[in-house]
Tab-separated table of C-alpha atoms and ligand atoms in Angstrom:
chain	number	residue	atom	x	y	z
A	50	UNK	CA	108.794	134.906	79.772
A	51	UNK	CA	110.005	131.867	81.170
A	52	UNK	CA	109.378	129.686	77.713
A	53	UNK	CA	111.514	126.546	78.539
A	54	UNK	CA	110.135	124.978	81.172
A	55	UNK	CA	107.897	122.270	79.039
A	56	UNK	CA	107.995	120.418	75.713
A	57	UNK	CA	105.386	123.018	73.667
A	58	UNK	CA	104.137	120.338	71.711
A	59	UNK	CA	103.073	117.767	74.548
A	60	UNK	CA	101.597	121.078	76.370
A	61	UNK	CA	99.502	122.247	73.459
A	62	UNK	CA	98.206	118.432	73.398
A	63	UNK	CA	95.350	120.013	75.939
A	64	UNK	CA	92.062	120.931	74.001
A	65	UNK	CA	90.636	121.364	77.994
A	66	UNK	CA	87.145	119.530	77.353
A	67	UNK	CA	87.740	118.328	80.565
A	68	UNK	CA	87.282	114.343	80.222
A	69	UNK	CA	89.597	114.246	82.830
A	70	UNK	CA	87.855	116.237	85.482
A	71	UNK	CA	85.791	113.100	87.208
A	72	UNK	CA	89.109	110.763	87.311
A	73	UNK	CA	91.327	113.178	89.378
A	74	UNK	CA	91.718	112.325	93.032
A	75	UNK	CA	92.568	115.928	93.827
A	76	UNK	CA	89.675	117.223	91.979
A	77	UNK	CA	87.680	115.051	93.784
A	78	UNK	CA	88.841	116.713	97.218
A	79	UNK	CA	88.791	120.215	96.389
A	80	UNK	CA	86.192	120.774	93.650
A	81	UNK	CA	88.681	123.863	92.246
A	82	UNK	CA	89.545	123.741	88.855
A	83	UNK	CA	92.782	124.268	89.703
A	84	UNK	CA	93.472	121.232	90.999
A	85	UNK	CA	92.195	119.281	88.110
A	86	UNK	CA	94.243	118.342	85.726
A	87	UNK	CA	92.975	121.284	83.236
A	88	UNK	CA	93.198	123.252	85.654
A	89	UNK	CA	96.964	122.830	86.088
A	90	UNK	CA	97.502	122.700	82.465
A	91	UNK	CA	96.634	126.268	82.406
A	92	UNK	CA	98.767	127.078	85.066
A	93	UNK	CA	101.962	125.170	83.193
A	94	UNK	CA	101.080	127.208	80.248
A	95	UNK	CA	101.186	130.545	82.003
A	96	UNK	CA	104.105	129.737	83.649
A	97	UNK	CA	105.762	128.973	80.140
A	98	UNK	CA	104.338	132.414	78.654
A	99	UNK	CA	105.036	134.282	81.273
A	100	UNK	CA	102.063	135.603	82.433
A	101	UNK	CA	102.630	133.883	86.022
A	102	UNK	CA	105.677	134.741	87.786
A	103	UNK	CA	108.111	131.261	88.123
A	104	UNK	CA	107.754	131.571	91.824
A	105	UNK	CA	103.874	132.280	92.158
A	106	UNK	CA	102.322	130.469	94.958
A	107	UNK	CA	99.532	128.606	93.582
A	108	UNK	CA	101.672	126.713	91.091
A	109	UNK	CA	104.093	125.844	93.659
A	110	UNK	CA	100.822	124.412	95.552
A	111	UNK	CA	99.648	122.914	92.703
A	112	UNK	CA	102.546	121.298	91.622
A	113	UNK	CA	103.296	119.953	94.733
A	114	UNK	CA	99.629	119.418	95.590
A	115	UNK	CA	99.179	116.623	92.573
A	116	UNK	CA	99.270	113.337	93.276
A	117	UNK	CA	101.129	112.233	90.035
A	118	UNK	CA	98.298	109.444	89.955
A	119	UNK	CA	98.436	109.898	85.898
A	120	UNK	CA	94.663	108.752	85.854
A	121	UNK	CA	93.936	111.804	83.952
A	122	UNK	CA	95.905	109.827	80.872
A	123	UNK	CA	93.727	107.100	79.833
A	124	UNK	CA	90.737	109.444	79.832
A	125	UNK	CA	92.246	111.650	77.688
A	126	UNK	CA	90.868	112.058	74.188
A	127	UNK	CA	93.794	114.233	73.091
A	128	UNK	CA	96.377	112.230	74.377
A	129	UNK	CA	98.560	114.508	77.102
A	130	UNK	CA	101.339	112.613	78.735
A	131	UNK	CA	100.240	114.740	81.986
A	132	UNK	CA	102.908	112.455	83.922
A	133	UNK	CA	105.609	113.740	81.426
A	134	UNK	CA	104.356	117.475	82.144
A	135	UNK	CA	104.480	117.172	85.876
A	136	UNK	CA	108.048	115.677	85.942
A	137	UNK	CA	108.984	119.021	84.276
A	138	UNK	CA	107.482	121.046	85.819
A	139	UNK	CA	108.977	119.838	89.372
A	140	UNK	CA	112.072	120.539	87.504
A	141	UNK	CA	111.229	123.461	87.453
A	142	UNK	CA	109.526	124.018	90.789
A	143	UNK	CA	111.570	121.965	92.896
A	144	UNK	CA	114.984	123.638	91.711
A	145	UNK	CA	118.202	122.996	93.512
A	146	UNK	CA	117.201	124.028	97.723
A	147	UNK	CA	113.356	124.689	96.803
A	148	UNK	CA	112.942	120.602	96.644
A	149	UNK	CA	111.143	119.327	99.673
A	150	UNK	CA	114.575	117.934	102.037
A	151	UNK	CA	112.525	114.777	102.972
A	152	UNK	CA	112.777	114.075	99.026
A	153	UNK	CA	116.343	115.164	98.460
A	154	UNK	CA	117.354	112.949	101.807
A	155	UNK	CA	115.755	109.971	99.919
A	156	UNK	CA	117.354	110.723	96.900
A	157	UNK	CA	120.606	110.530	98.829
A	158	UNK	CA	120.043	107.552	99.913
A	159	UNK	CA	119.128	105.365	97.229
A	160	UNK	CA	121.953	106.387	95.549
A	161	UNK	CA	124.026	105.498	98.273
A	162	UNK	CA	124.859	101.285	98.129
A	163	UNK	CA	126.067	101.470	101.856
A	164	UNK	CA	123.355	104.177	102.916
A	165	UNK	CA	120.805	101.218	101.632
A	166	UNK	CA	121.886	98.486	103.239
A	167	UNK	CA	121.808	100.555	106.737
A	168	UNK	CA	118.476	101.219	106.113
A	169	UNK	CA	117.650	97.285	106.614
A	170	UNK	CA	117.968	98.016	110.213
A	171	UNK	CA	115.037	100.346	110.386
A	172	UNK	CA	112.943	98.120	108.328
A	173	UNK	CA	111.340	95.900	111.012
A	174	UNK	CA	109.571	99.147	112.456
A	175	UNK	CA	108.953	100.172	108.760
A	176	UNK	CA	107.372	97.003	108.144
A	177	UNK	CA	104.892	96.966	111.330
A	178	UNK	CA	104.607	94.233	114.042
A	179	UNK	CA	104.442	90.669	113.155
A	180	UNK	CA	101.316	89.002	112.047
A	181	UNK	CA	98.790	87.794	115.044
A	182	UNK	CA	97.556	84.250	114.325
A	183	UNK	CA	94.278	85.983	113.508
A	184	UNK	CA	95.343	88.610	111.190
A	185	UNK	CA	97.673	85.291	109.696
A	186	UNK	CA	94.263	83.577	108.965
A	187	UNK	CA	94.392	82.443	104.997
A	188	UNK	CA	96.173	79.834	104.257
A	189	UNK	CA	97.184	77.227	101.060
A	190	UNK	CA	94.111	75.104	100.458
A	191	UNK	CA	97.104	72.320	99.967
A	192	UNK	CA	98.258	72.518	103.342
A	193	UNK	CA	97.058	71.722	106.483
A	194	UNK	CA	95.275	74.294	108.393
A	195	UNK	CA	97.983	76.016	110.331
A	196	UNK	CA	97.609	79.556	111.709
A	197	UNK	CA	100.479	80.998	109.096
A	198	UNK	CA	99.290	82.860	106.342
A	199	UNK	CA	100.895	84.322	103.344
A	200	UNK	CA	103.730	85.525	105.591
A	201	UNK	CA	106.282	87.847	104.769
A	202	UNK	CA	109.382	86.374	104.384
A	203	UNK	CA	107.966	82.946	103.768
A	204	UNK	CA	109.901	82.110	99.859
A	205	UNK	CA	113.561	81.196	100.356
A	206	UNK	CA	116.154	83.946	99.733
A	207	UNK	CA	117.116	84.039	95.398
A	208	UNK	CA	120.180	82.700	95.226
A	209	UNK	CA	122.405	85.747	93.690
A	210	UNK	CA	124.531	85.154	90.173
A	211	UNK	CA	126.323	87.269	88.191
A	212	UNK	CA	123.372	87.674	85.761
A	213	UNK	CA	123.976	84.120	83.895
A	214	UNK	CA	121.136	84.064	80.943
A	215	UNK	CA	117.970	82.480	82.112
A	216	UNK	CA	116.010	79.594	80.783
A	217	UNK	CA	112.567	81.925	80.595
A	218	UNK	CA	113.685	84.598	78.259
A	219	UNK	CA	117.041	85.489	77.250
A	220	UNK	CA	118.922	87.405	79.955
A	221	UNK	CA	115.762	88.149	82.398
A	222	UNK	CA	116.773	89.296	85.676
A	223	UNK	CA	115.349	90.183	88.662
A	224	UNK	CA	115.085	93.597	89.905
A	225	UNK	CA	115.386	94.241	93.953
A	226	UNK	CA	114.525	97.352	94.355
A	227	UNK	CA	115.836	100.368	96.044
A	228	UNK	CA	112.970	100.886	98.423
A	229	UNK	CA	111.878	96.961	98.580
A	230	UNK	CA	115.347	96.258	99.664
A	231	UNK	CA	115.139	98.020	102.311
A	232	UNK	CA	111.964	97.691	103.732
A	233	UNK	CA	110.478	94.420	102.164
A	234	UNK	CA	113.238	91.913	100.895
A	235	UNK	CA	110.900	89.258	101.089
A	236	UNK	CA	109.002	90.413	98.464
A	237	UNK	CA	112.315	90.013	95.959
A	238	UNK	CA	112.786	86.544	97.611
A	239	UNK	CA	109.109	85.795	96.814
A	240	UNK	CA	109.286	86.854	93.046
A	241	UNK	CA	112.234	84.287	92.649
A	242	UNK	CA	110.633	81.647	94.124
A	243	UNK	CA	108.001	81.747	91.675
A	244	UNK	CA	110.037	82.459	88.620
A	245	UNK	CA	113.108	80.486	89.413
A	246	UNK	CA	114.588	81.221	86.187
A	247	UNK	CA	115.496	84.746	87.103
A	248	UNK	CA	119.027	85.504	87.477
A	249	UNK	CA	119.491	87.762	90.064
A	250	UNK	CA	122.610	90.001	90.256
A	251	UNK	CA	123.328	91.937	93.479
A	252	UNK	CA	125.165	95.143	91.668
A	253	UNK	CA	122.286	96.778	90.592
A	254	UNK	CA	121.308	100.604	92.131
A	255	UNK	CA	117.940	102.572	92.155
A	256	UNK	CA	115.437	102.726	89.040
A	257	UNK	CA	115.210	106.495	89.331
A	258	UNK	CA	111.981	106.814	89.734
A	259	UNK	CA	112.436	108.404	92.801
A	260	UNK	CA	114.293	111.087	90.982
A	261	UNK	CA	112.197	111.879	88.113
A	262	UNK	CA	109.316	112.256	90.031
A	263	UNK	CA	110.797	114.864	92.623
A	264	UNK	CA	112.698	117.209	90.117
A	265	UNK	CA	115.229	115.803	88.619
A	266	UNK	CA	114.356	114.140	85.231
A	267	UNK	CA	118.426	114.253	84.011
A	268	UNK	CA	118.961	112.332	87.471
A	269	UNK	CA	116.188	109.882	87.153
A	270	UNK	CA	117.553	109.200	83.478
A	271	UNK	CA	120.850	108.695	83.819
A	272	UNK	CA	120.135	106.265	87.197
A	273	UNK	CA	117.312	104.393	84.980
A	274	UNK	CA	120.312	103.957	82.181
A	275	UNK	CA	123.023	102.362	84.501
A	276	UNK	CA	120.351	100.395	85.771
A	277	UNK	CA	119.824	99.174	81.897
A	278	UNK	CA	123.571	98.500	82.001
A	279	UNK	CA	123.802	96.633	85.563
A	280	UNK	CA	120.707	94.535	84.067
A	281	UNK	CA	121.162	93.893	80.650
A	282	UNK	CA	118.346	91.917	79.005
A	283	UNK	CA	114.659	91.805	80.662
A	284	UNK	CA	114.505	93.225	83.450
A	285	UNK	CA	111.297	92.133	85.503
A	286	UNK	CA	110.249	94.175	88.382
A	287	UNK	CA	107.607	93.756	91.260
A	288	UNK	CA	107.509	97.656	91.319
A	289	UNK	CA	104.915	99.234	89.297
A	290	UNK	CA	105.845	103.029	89.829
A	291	UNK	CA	109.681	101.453	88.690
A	292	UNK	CA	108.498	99.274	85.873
A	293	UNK	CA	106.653	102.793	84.299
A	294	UNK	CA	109.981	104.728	84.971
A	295	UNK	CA	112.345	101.884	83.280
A	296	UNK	CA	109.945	101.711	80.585
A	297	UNK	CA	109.922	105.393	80.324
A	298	UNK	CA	113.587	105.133	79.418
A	299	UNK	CA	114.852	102.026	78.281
A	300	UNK	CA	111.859	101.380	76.259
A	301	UNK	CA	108.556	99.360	77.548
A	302	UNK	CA	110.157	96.325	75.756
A	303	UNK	CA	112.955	95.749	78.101
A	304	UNK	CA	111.038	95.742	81.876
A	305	UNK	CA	108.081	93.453	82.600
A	306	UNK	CA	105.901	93.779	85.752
A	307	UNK	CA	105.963	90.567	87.299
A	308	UNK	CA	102.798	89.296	86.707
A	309	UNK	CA	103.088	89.866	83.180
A	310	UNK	CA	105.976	87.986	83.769
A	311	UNK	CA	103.795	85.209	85.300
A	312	UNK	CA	100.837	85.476	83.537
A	313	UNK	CA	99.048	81.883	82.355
A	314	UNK	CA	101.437	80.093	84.579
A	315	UNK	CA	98.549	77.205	85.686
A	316	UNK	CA	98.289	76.148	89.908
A	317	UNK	CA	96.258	73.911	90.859
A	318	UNK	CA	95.936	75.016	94.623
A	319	UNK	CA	94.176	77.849	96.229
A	320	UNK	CA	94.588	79.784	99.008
A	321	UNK	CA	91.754	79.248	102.337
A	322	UNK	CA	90.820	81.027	105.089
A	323	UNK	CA	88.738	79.514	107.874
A	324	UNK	CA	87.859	76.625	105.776
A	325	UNK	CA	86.683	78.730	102.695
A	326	UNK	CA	88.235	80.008	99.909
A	327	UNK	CA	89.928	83.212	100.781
A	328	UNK	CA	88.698	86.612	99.271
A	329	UNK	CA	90.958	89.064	97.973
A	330	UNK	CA	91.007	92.278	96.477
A	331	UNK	CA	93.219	94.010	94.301
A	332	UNK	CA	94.781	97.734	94.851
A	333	UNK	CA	96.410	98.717	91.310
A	334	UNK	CA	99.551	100.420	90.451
A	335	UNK	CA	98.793	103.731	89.496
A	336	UNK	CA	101.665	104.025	87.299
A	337	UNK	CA	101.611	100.225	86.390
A	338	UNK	CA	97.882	100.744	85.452
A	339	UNK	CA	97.963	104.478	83.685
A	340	UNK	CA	101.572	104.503	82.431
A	341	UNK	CA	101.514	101.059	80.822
A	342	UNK	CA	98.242	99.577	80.656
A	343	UNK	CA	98.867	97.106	83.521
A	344	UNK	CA	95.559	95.894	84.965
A	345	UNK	CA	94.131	92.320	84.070
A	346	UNK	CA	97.370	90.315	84.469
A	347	UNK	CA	97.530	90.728	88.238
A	348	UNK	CA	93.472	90.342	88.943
A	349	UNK	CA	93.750	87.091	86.925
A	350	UNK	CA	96.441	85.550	88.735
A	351	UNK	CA	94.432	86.331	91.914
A	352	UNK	CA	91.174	84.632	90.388
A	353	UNK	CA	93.305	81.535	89.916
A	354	UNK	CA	94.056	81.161	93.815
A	355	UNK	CA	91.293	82.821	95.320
A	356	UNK	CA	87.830	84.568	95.302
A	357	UNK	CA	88.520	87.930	93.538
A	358	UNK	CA	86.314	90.922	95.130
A	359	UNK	CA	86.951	94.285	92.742
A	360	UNK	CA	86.846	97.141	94.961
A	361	UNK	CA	85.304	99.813	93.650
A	362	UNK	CA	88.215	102.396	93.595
A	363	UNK	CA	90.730	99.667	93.175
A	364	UNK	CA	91.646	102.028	89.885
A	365	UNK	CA	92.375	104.907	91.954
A	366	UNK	CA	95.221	106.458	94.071
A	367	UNK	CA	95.931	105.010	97.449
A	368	UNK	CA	97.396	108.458	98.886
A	369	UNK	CA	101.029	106.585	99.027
A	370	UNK	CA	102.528	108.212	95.685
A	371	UNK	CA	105.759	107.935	96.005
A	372	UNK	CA	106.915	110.645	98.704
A	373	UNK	CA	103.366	112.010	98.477
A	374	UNK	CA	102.839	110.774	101.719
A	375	UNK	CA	105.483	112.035	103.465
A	376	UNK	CA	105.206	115.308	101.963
A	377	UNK	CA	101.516	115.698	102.217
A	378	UNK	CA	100.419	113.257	105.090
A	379	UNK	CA	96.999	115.441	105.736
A	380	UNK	CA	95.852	114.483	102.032
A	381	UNK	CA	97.105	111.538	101.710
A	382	UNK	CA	95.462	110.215	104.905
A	383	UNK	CA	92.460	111.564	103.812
A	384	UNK	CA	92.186	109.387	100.598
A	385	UNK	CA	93.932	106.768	102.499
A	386	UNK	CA	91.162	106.753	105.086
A	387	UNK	CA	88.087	106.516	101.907
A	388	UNK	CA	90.222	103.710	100.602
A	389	UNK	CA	90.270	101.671	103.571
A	390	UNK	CA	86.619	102.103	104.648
A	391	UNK	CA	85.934	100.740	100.887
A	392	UNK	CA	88.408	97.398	101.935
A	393	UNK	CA	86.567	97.153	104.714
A	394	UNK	CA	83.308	97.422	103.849
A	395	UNK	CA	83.963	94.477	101.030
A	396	UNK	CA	84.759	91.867	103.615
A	397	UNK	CA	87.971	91.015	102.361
A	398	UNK	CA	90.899	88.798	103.803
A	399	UNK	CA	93.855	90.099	101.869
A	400	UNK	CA	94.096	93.618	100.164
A	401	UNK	CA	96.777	93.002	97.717
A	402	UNK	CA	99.353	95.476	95.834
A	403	UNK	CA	101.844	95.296	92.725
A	404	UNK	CA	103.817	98.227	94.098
A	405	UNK	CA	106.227	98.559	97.451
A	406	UNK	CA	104.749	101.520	98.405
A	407	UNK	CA	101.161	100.990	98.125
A	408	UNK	CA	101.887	97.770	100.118
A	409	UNK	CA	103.821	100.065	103.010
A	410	UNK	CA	100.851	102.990	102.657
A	411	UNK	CA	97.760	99.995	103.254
A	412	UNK	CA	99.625	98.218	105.477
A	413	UNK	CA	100.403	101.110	107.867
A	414	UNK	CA	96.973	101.941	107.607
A	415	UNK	CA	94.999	98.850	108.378
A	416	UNK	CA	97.500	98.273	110.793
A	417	UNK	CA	96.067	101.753	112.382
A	418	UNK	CA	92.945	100.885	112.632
A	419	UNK	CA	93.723	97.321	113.871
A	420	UNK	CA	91.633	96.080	111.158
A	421	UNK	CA	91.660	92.158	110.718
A	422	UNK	CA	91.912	92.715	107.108
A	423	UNK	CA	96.027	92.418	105.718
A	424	UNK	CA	98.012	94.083	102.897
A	425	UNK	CA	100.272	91.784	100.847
A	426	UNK	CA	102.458	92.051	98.092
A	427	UNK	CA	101.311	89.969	94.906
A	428	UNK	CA	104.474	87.826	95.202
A	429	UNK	CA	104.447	86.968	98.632
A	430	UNK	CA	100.698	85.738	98.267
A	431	UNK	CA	101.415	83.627	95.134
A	432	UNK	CA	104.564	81.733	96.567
A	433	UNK	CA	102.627	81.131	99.778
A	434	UNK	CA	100.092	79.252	97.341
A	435	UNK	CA	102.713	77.508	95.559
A	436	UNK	CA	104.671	76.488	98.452
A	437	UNK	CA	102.766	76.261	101.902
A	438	UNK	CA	105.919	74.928	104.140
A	439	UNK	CA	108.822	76.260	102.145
A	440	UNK	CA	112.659	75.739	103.498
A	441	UNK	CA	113.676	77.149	106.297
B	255	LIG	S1	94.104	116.872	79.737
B	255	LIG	FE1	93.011	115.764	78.113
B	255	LIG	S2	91.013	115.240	79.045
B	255	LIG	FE2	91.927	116.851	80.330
B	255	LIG	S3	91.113	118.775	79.521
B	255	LIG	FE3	93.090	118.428	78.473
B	255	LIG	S4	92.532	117.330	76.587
B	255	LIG	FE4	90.731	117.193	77.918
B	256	LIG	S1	98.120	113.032	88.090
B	256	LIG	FE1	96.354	112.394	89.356
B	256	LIG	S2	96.122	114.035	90.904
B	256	LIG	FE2	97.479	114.853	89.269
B	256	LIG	S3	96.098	115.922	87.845
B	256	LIG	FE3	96.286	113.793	87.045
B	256	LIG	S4	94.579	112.656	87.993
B	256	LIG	FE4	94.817	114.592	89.150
């Protein structure tokens, strides 16, 4: 009997009427219960009585197999934290050598201040090639028509502080970022130039995130909780899957999203492409969206700048999930590949993302199919709007 490996409460949560069958990605692929959310309920609870043995295969596939999508949650009459149940069970599963190396190398390294800043100098592969003029196409409707577009790296650089108070709220700082910091800084450099008021200290580490969602809860925890310390006051994030974690842990009312953050802020420009307002789209955070109700704040600071096109399955998965797509490229290409047809098909300029690795998972992917269709970051479009020739 292995007994320990859940909370029993949240696990008896699960009356399996299976509401949540029709909102799971994996589900979706396979058609096997077992790969629904029910489905793997029933395998955590025979792990934790015993009648599977800890190292049977199909809950090491299923565990590992699970996006971690949580859109089984808000579907849920009964209220399961299925996120909470999949971090421990990866605890479980993904025990000391049995986690995947790819995850324990990241780990590693976003622990690691001087392992993070060397990672900068793989970032301009990370990132992709340049913008062509073409695929640079929208542009502010304030400016003249230039070929630059909402161009990464565009906002000046935040100037850092020691984490002074800040005129919009008591204390709110700006979070960088393990993963942004290493492969999109500009993003960080956008968020400040919208929300000035930020402080932005430079002695701050990783979220966790990373942690909690490959195995190691106490680790993502305890990372999460220095983070509180290093950031004292608000801490506002342009990192869904992060903003979930922090919230997890410090409590949802110390971390704001950044559109929250922005939300109602007025602009009176727009962003064009080829003389027309520009169309955009919206992929959501799945955490942002199914861990803390996330959704509206982002799609209405798009309809303020631009013509907002929902896509379908903008609720749903991209494939990028964290290191899901490093640990399970076949599957994650394979809803990657649905997802893009869908952007495609909607005759879209800018496919836009709340989360750093959404952003790299689209961007890698349109840049794959050479598609004239771009993947931005919600900050960098918004400060290209606000400020069409900023500093050099
Ligand atoms: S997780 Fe929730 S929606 Fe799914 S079967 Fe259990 S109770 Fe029903
Ligand atoms: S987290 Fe996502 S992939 Fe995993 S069971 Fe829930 S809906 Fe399915």
């Amino acid at each position: 009997m292995t007994g320990d490996v859940f909370d029993p409460e949240q696990l008896s949560r699960c009356i399996s009427c299976g509401f949540c069958l029709p909102a799971c990605p994996t589900y979706a692929m396979t058609g096997d219960e077992a790969s629904s959310p029910r489905g793997r309920i029933t395998l955590m609870r025979a792990l934790q009585d015993g009648s599977l043995p800890p190292d049977d295969a199909t809950l090491a596939e299923q565990s590992s197999f699970c996006l971690g999508c949580r859109a089984c949650e808000p579907v849920c009459p009964a209220g399961v934290e299925y996120g909470s149940l999949l971090e421990q069970w990866r605890v479980h599963q993904w025990r000391g050598w049995r986690r995947p190396p790819v995850a324990r190398a990241l780990m590693l390294l976003v622990e690691q201040r001087w392992l993070l800043r060397l990672s900068g100098l793989v970032r301009r592969a990370a990132r992709g090639r340049p913008a062509t003029p073409r695929q640079a196409g929208p542009t502010p409707g304030a400016a003249p028509a230039p070929a630059a577009g909402p161009t990464p790296g565009a906002a000046p650089a935040p100037a850092a502080t020691a984490g002074s108070a800040a005129p919009g709220g008591p204390g709110a700082q700006l979070m960088l970022g393990c993963v942004e910091r290493g492969l999109y800084p500009a993003v960080s450099r956008a968020a400040h130039a919208l929300a000035p008021e930020l402080a932005v200290p430079t002695a701050q580490g990783c979220c966790g995130a990373l942690h909690a969602h490959n195995g190691d809860l106490a680790g993502g925890e305890r990372l999460a909780e220095r983070l509180g310390e290093d950031l004292p006051g608000t801490i506002v994030t342009t990192s869904g899957g992060c903003a979930a974690h922090l919230a997890s842990v410090l409590g949802a009312d110390r971390v704001r999203e950044l559109s929250t953050w922005l939300a109602g802020r007025p602009t009176d420009t727009e962003l064009r492409v080829d003389g027309r307002r520009a169309r955009v789209a919206l992929q959501d955070s799945c955490h942002l969206r199914n861990g803390l109700g996330v959704f509206a704040e982002p799609r209405a600071l798009l309809r303020q700048v631009a013509d907002y096109v929902e896509l379908p399955s903008a609720a749903t998965c991209c494939g990028a999930a964290g290191t899901y797509s490093l640990l399970r490229p076949k599957e994650s290409r394979r809803i990657l590949d649905a997802k893009l047809d869908e952007i495609e098909a909607a005759g879209v300029d800018l496919v836009v993302t709340v989360n750093p690795g959404c952003l790299r998972q689209l961007r890698t992917g349109l840049r794959r199919r050479r598609s004239a269709v771009r993947a931005v970051h919600l900050a960098e479009l918004l400060a290209r709007v606000q400020s069409p020739t900023p500093p050099a």
